[in-house]
Tab-separated table of C-alpha atoms in Angstrom:
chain	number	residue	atom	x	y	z
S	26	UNK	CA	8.394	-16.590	-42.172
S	27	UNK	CA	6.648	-14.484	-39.508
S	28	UNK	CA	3.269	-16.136	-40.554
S	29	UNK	CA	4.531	-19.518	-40.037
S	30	UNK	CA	4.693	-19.116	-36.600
S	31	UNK	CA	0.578	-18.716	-36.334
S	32	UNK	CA	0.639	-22.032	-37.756
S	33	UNK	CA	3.301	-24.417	-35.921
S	34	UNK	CA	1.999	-23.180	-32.592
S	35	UNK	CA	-1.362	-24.501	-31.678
S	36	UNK	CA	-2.737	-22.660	-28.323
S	37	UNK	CA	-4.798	-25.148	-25.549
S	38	UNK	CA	-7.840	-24.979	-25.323
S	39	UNK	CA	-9.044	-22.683	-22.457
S	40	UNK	CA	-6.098	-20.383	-22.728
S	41	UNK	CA	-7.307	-17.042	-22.001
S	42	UNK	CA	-8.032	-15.045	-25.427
S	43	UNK	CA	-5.857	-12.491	-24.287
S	44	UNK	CA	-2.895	-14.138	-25.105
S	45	UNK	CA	-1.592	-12.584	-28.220
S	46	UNK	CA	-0.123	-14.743	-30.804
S	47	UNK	CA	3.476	-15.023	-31.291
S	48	UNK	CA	5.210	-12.892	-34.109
S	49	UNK	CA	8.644	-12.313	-32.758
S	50	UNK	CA	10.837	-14.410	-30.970
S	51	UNK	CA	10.474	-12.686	-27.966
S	52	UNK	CA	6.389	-13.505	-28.236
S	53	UNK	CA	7.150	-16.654	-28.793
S	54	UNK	CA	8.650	-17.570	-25.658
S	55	UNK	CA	6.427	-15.455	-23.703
S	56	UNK	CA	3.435	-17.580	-25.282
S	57	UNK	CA	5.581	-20.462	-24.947
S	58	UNK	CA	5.867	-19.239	-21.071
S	59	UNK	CA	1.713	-18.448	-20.969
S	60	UNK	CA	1.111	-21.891	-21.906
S	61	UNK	CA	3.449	-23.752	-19.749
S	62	UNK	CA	1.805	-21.963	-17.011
S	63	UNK	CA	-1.363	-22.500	-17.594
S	64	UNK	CA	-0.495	-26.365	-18.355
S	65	UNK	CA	0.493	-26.342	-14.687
S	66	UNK	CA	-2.228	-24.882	-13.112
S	67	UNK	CA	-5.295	-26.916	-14.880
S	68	UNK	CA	-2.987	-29.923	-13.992
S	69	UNK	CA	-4.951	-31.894	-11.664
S	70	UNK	CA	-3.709	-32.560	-8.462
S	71	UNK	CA	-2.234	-35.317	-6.726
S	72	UNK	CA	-3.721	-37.351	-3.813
S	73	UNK	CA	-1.512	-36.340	-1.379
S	74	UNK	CA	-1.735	-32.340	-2.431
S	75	UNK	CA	-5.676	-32.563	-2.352
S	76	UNK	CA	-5.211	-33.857	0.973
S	77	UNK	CA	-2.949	-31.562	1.963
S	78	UNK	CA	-4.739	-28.445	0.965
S	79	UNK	CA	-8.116	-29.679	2.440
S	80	UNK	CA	-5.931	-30.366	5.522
S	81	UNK	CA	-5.086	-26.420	5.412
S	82	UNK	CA	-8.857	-25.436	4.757
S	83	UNK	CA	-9.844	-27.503	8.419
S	84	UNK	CA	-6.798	-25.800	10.133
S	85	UNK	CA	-7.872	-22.390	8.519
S	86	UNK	CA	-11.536	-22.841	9.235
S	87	UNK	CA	-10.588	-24.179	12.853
S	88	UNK	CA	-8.737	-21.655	13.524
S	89	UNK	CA	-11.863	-18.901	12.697
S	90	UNK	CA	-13.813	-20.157	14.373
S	91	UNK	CA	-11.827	-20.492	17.613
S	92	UNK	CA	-11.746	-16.458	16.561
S	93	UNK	CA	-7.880	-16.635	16.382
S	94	UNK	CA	-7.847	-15.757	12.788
S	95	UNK	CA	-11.261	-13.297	11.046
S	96	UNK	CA	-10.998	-15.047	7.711
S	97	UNK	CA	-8.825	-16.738	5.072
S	98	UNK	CA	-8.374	-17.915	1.719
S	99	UNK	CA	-6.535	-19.969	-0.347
S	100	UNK	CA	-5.208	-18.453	-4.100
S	101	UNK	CA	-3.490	-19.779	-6.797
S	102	UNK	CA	-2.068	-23.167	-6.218
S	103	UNK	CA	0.844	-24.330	-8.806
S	104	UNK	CA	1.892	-27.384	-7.541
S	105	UNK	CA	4.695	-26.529	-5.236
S	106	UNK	CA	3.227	-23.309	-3.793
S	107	UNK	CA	-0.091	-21.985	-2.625
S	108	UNK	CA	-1.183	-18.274	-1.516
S	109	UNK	CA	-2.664	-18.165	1.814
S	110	UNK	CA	-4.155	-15.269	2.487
S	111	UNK	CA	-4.931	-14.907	6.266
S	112	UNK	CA	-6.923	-11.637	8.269
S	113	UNK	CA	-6.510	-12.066	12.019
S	114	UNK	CA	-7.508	-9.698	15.282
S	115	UNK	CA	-6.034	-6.735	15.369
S	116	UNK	CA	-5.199	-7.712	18.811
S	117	UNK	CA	-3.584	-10.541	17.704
S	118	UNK	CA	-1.381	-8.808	14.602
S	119	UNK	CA	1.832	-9.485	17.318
S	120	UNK	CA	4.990	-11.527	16.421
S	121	UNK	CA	3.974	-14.040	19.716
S	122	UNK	CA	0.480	-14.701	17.714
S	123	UNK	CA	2.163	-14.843	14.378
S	124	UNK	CA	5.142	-16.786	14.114
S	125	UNK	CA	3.182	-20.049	15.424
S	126	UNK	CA	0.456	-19.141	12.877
S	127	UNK	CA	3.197	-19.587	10.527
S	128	UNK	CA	3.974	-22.937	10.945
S	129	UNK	CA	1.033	-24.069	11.849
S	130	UNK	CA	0.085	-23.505	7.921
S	131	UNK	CA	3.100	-24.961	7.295
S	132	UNK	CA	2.480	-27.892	8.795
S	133	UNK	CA	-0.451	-28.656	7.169
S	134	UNK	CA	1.074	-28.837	4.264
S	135	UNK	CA	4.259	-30.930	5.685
S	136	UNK	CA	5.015	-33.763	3.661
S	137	UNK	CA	4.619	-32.227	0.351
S	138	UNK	CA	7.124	-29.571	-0.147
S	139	UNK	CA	4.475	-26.845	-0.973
S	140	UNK	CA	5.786	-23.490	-0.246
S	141	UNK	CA	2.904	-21.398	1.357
S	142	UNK	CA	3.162	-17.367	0.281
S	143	UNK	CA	0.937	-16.270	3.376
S	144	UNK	CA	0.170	-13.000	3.470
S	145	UNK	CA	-1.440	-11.843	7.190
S	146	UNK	CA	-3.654	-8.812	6.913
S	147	UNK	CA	-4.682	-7.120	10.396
S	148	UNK	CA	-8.761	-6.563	9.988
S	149	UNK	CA	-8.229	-3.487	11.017
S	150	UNK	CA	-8.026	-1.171	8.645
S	151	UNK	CA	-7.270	2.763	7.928
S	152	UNK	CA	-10.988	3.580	7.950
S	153	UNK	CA	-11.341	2.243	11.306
S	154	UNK	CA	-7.890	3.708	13.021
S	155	UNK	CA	-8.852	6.151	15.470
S	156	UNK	CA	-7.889	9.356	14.829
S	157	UNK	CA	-4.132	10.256	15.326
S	158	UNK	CA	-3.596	12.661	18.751
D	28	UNK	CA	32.175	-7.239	-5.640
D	29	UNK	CA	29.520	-7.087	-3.148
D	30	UNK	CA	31.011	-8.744	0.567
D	31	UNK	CA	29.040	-9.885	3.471
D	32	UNK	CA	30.668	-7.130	5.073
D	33	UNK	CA	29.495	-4.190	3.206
D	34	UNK	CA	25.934	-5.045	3.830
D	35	UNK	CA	26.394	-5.400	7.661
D	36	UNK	CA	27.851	-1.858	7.350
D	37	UNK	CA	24.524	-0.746	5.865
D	38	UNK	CA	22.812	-2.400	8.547
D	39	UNK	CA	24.842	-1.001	11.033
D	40	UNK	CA	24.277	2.578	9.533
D	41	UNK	CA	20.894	1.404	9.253
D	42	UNK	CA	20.559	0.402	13.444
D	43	UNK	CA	22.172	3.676	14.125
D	44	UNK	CA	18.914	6.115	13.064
D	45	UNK	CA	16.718	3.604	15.648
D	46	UNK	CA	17.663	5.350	18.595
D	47	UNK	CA	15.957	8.296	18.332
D	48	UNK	CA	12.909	7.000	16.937
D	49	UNK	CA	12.514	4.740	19.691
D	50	UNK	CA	10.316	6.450	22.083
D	51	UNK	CA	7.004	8.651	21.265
D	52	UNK	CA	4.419	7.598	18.882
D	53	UNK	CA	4.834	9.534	15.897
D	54	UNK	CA	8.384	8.203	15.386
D	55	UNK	CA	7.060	4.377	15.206
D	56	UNK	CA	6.324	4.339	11.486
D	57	UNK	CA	9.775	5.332	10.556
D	58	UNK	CA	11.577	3.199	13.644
D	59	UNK	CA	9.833	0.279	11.881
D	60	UNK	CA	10.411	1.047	8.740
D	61	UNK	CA	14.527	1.577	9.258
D	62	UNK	CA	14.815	-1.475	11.109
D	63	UNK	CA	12.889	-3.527	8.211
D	64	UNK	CA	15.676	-2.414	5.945
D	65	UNK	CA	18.794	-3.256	8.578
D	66	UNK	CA	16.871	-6.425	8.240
D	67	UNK	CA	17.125	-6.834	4.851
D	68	UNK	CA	20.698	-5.983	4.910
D	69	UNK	CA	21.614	-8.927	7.432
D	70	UNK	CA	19.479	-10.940	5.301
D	71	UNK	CA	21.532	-10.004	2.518
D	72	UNK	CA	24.680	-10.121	4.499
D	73	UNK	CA	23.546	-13.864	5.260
D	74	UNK	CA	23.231	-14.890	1.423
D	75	UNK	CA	26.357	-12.814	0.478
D	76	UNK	CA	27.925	-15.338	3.305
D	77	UNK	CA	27.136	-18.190	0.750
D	78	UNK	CA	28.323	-16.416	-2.385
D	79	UNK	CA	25.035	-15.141	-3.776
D	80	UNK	CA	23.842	-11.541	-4.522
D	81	UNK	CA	27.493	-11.050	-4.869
D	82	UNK	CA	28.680	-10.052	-7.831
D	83	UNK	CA	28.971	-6.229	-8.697
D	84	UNK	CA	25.779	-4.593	-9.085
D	85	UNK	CA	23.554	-7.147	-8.482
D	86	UNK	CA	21.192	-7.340	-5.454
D	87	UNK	CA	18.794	-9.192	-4.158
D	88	UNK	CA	15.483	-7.752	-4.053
D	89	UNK	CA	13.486	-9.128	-0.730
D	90	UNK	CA	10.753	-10.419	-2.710
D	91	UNK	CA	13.057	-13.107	-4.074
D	92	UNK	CA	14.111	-13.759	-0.354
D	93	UNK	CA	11.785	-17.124	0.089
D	94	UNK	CA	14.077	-18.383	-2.861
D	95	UNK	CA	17.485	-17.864	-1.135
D	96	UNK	CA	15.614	-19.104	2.437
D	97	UNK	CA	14.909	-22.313	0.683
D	98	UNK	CA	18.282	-22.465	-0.881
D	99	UNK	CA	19.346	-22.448	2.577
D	100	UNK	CA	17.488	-25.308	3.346
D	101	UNK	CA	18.457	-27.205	0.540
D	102	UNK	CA	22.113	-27.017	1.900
D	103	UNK	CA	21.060	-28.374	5.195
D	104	UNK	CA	20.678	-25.250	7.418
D	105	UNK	CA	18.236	-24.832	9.436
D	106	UNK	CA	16.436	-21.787	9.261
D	107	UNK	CA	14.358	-22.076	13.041
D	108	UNK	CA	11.970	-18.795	12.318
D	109	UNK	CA	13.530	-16.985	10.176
D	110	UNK	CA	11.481	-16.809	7.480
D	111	UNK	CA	8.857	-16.626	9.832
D	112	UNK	CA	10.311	-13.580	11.162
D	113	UNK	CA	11.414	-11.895	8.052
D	114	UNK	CA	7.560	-12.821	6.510
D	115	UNK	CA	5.905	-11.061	9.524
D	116	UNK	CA	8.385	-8.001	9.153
D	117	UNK	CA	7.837	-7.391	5.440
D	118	UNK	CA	4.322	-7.431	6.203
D	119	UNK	CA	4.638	-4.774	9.255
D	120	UNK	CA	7.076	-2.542	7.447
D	121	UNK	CA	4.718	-2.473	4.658
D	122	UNK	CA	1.596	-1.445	6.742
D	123	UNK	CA	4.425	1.287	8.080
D	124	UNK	CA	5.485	2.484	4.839
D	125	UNK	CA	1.473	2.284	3.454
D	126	UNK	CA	-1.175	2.060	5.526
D	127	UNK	CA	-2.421	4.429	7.323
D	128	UNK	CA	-2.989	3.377	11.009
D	129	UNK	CA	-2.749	6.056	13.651
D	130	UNK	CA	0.680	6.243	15.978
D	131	UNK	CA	-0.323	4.593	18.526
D	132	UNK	CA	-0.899	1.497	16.443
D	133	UNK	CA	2.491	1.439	15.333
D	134	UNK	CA	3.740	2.453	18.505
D	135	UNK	CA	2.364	-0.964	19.922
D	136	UNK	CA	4.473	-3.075	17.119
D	137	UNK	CA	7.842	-1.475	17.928
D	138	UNK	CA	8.712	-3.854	19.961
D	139	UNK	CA	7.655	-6.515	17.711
D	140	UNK	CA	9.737	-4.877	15.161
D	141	UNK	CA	12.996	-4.460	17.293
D	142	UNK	CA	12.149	-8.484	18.043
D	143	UNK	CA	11.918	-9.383	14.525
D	144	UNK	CA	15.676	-7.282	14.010
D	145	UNK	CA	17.158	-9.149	17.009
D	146	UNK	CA	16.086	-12.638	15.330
D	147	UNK	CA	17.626	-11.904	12.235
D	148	UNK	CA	20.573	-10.156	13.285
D	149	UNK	CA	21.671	-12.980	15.809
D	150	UNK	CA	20.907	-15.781	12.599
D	151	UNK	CA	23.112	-13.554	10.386
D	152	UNK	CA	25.767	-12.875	12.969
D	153	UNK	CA	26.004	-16.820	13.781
D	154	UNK	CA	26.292	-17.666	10.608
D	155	UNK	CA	28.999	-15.474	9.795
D	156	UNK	CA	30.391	-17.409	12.073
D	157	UNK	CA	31.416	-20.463	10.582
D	158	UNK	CA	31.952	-21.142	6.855
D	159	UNK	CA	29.750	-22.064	4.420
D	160	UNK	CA	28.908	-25.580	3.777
D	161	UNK	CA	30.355	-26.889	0.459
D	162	UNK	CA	28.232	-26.155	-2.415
D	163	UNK	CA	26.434	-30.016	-3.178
């Protein structure tokens, strides 16, 4: 019975290789949860979500280059949320400079119902922290 | 059962330990880091409020927050900046509790940590306020 199950599941093409085939029932749903996933993420997107994300790339790049933020960049989008990964000043790693940052990503993707996970990274990091006294 | 109650409690226990750590630099890491967690616990206070992360034994872990903050919106409450504020303290406890800064650094965010407490604390507190909403 266990062999049958090589045979009434046929894998996408693309899926990465190192998704083992199913043998229990417990593989089979995780393959069955592999393939869903990746069904979703080489879905192509809508009008309104292209626009939307290339609406977040201007902010983002506006935003560098006005200095308030070092550098950015977008992850894994999967229809209804997107990583945004942002690295700002040091000097501006405050609440005051961060809460409108926010929402201003936010924003750009108003309309659509796309959750942003933004993750905000000071550019400083431990190598550069002056020494503790 | 877990109540709304017993997790203000821990936040209260929690917001009891800030005093002393709220002054010199070497005590900013672990002000920050204490607060974070009375934060969590008036988040969780606030979702206990609506019935979730309620039954015994179960808890909420604060990555699954964004989940329960847009549960809250899809009941019609609006959230202001608090998930602004609870996104920009999980990210400042974490360089607390990992990275490796010196004191000073972390002396300059206590403030923005005791901010990001007071936010939460006064949503949770006004919403224990009032019932509720009706489940749709």
């Amino acid at each position: 019975m266990t062999a049958s199950l090589h045979h009434i599941v046929k894998a996408p093409v693309g899926l990465p290789p190192q998704t083992k085939k199913p043998i229990t029932w417990e593989q089979l749903c995780e393959f069955a949860r592999a393939v869903l996933d990746f069904d979703e993420r080489r879905r192509p997107l809508t009008t309104g979500q292209t626009q939307a994300i290339n609406r977040l790339d201007t902010l983002l790049m506006g935003l560098k280059q006005r200095g308030e933020i070092v550098d950015f960049s977008l992850g894994e989008f999967t229809g209804d949320r997107i990583e945004v990964m942002l690295t700002v000043p040091d000097e501006r790693y405050f609440r005051q400079y961060l809460l409108p940052l926010y929402a201003c990503v936010e924003e750009a993707l108003g309309g659509l119902d796309i959750y942003a996970a933004v993750e905000i990274d000071t550019d400083l990091k431990c190598d550069d922290a002056a020494p503790a006294h | 059962m877990t109540t709304p109650r017993l997790h203000i409690e821990k936040a209260q226990r929690n917001e009891a330990r800030l005093g002393p750590l709220s002054t010199g630099d070497d005590e900013a890491e672990w002000y920050i880091t204490i607060s974070f967690y009375a934060g969590v616990h008036w988040l969780r206070s606030l979702f206990a409020h609506h019935g979730w992360g309620v039954r015994a034994g179960e808890q909420i872990p604060y990555d699954e927050f964004p989940d329960y903050f847009q549960k809250l919106k899809q009941r019609g409450i609006r959230l202001g900046s608090l998930e602004h504020d609870f996104k920009g303290f999980k990210g400042l406890a974490h360089k607390a509790r990992y990275d490796c800064y010196d004191p000073p650094w972390y002396a300059s965010r206590r403030q923005d940590a005791k901010d990001y407490l007071d936010a939460i604390r006064a949503f949770a507190q006004n919403a224990a306020n009032h019932p509720p909403p009706p489940t749709p």
